[in-house]
Amino acid sequence: MSIKKLPDAEFEIMKAIWGSEEPVTSPELTEKLRRFLPEKDYKPQTVLTMLTRLEKKGFLRSEKNAKERSYFSLVSEREYIAVEQESFRRRFTGKSFSGLVKALYDAESVSEEELNELRDWIDNI
């Protein structure tokens, strides 16, 4: 399966699932989203619609248990983040890791502490 980039709202649903003990139900997700993203005011039907979309896209599978559906992730957070990173690199830096680092540094969005962490990371690869 080829993993595609998700719209922001569907990504928020997946982050909530990845941050939960699976399986998770739509009412549990709705409550979690309302607590952590109160400005979005997620409605139960909206969450259910996005869960259905994510299932059709291959990100989730579900099982019917009595009146409730339980959802399980099929794509890990790590797998998805790798897709996002590659997409970002291709779009903004022409696939070059050094170009990505340079763009971040030139934009002054990297602190001295982060640069030191990056140096340590490079030294340990």
mmCIF file of C-alpha atoms in Angstrom:
data_model
loop_
_atom_site.group_PDB
_atom_site.id
_atom_site.type_symbol
_atom_site.label_atom_id
_atom_site.label_comp_id
_atom_site.label_asym_id
_atom_site.label_seq_id
_atom_site.Cartn_x
_atom_site.Cartn_y
_atom_site.Cartn_z
ATOM 1 C CA MET A 1 0.000 0.000 0.000
ATOM 2 C CA SER A 2 1.230 3.456 -0.884
ATOM 3 C CA ILE A 3 0.714 5.833 2.022
ATOM 4 C CA LYS A 4 -0.746 9.163 0.977
ATOM 5 C CA LYS A 5 -0.579 12.485 2.824
ATOM 6 C CA LEU A 6 -3.672 13.125 4.936
ATOM 7 C CA PRO A 7 -5.725 16.313 5.219
ATOM 8 C CA ASP A 8 -5.115 18.063 8.567
ATOM 9 C CA ALA A 9 -8.390 16.948 10.190
ATOM 10 C CA GLU A 10 -7.804 13.285 9.324
ATOM 11 C CA PHE A 11 -4.231 13.586 10.579
ATOM 12 C CA GLU A 12 -5.566 14.906 13.906
ATOM 13 C CA ILE A 13 -7.809 11.838 14.139
ATOM 14 C CA MET A 14 -4.850 9.553 13.469
ATOM 15 C CA LYS A 15 -2.712 11.367 16.072
ATOM 16 C CA ALA A 16 -5.495 10.827 18.606
ATOM 17 C CA ILE A 17 -5.614 7.119 17.701
ATOM 18 C CA TRP A 18 -1.824 6.728 17.857
ATOM 19 C CA GLY A 19 -1.887 8.382 21.271
ATOM 20 C CA SER A 20 -4.563 6.007 22.576
ATOM 21 C CA GLU A 21 -4.601 2.433 23.676
ATOM 22 C CA GLU A 22 -6.133 0.503 20.808
ATOM 23 C CA PRO A 23 -8.758 -0.401 19.916
ATOM 24 C CA VAL A 24 -10.544 2.915 20.231
ATOM 25 C CA THR A 25 -14.198 3.791 19.621
ATOM 26 C CA SER A 26 -15.610 6.899 17.948
ATOM 27 C CA PRO A 27 -17.100 8.249 21.225
ATOM 28 C CA GLU A 28 -13.694 7.845 22.912
ATOM 29 C CA LEU A 29 -12.006 9.702 20.040
ATOM 30 C CA THR A 30 -14.616 12.442 20.030
ATOM 31 C CA GLU A 31 -14.073 13.013 23.745
ATOM 32 C CA LYS A 32 -10.293 12.990 23.374
ATOM 33 C CA LEU A 33 -10.401 15.453 20.476
ATOM 34 C CA ARG A 34 -12.751 17.772 22.374
ATOM 35 C CA ARG A 35 -10.384 17.769 25.362
ATOM 36 C CA PHE A 36 -7.178 18.365 23.427
ATOM 37 C CA LEU A 37 -8.535 20.519 20.583
ATOM 38 C CA PRO A 38 -11.517 22.363 22.104
ATOM 39 C CA GLU A 39 -11.315 25.116 19.481
ATOM 40 C CA LYS A 40 -12.225 22.585 16.763
ATOM 41 C CA ASP A 41 -15.502 21.430 18.404
ATOM 42 C CA TYR A 42 -15.502 17.937 16.885
ATOM 43 C CA LYS A 43 -19.004 16.523 16.498
ATOM 44 C CA PRO A 44 -19.603 12.743 16.802
ATOM 45 C CA GLN A 45 -20.877 12.488 13.216
ATOM 46 C CA THR A 46 -17.830 14.346 11.885
ATOM 47 C CA VAL A 47 -15.469 11.981 13.716
ATOM 48 C CA LEU A 48 -17.404 8.974 12.428
ATOM 49 C CA THR A 49 -17.223 10.297 8.856
ATOM 50 C CA MET A 50 -13.456 10.788 9.100
ATOM 51 C CA LEU A 51 -12.994 7.327 10.618
ATOM 52 C CA THR A 52 -14.869 5.859 7.650
ATOM 53 C CA ARG A 53 -12.639 7.794 5.229
ATOM 54 C CA LEU A 54 -9.492 6.669 7.036
ATOM 55 C CA GLU A 55 -10.679 3.079 6.874
ATOM 56 C CA LYS A 56 -11.312 3.369 3.114
ATOM 57 C CA LYS A 57 -7.831 4.866 2.660
ATOM 58 C CA GLY A 58 -6.271 1.889 4.456
ATOM 59 C CA PHE A 59 -5.134 3.743 7.580
ATOM 60 C CA LEU A 60 -7.585 1.934 9.878
ATOM 61 C CA ARG A 61 -9.547 -1.246 10.227
ATOM 62 C CA SER A 62 -12.631 -1.666 12.355
ATOM 63 C CA GLU A 63 -14.520 -4.406 14.125
ATOM 64 C CA LYS A 64 -18.181 -4.275 15.064
ATOM 65 C CA ASN A 65 -18.814 -5.021 18.746
ATOM 66 C CA ALA A 66 -22.528 -4.904 19.589
ATOM 67 C CA LYS A 67 -23.591 -1.341 18.685
ATOM 68 C CA GLU A 68 -20.086 0.106 18.675
ATOM 69 C CA ARG A 69 -17.201 -0.099 16.221
ATOM 70 C CA SER A 70 -13.631 -0.445 17.457
ATOM 71 C CA TYR A 71 -10.827 1.031 15.367
ATOM 72 C CA PHE A 72 -7.244 -0.172 14.960
ATOM 73 C CA SER A 73 -4.464 1.653 13.111
ATOM 74 C CA LEU A 74 -2.928 -0.114 10.116
ATOM 75 C CA VAL A 75 -0.326 2.611 9.515
ATOM 76 C CA SER A 76 2.017 3.443 12.364
ATOM 77 C CA GLU A 77 2.827 6.992 13.347
ATOM 78 C CA ARG A 78 6.459 6.379 12.400
ATOM 79 C CA GLU A 79 5.482 5.176 8.894
ATOM 80 C CA TYR A 80 3.275 8.202 8.339
ATOM 81 C CA ILE A 81 5.822 10.700 9.638
ATOM 82 C CA ALA A 82 8.366 9.256 7.192
ATOM 83 C CA VAL A 83 5.920 9.984 4.344
ATOM 84 C CA GLU A 84 5.379 13.548 5.598
ATOM 85 C CA GLN A 85 9.128 14.145 5.941
ATOM 86 C CA GLU A 86 9.826 12.898 2.436
ATOM 87 C CA SER A 87 7.006 15.008 1.018
ATOM 88 C CA PHE A 88 8.299 18.099 2.802
ATOM 89 C CA ARG A 89 11.848 17.496 1.638
ATOM 90 C CA ARG A 90 10.782 16.983 -1.983
ATOM 91 C CA ARG A 91 8.557 20.055 -2.027
ATOM 92 C CA PHE A 92 10.886 22.484 -0.299
ATOM 93 C CA THR A 93 14.456 21.327 -0.656
ATOM 94 C CA GLY A 94 14.699 19.104 -3.717
ATOM 95 C CA LYS A 95 15.228 15.860 -1.729
ATOM 96 C CA SER A 96 18.375 17.164 -0.082
ATOM 97 C CA PHE A 97 18.701 16.708 3.675
ATOM 98 C CA SER A 98 21.372 19.388 3.817
ATOM 99 C CA GLY A 99 19.032 21.699 1.880
ATOM 100 C CA LEU A 100 16.350 21.078 4.495
ATOM 101 C CA VAL A 101 18.719 21.891 7.342
ATOM 102 C CA LYS A 102 19.986 24.989 5.522
ATOM 103 C CA ALA A 103 16.428 26.211 4.886
ATOM 104 C CA LEU A 104 15.560 25.787 8.555
ATOM 105 C CA TYR A 105 18.752 27.491 9.673
ATOM 106 C CA ASP A 106 18.376 30.390 7.208
ATOM 107 C CA ALA A 107 14.844 30.935 8.460
ATOM 108 C CA GLU A 108 16.322 31.234 11.973
ATOM 109 C CA SER A 109 13.893 28.607 13.210
ATOM 110 C CA VAL A 110 16.636 26.411 14.658
ATOM 111 C CA SER A 111 18.016 27.251 18.083
ATOM 112 C CA GLU A 112 21.608 26.761 19.146
ATOM 113 C CA GLU A 113 20.442 23.916 21.394
ATOM 114 C CA GLU A 114 18.745 22.203 18.428
ATOM 115 C CA LEU A 115 21.899 22.605 16.347
ATOM 116 C CA ASN A 116 23.897 20.940 19.133
ATOM 117 C CA GLU A 117 21.363 18.092 19.242
ATOM 118 C CA LEU A 118 21.709 17.742 15.467
ATOM 119 C CA ARG A 119 25.512 17.623 15.743
ATOM 120 C CA ASP A 120 25.245 14.954 18.445
ATOM 121 C CA TRP A 121 22.823 12.968 16.299
ATOM 122 C CA ILE A 122 25.141 13.155 13.278
ATOM 123 C CA ASP A 123 28.133 12.116 15.395
ATOM 124 C CA ASN A 124 26.223 9.035 16.590
ATOM 125 C CA ILE A 125 24.991 7.715 13.241
#
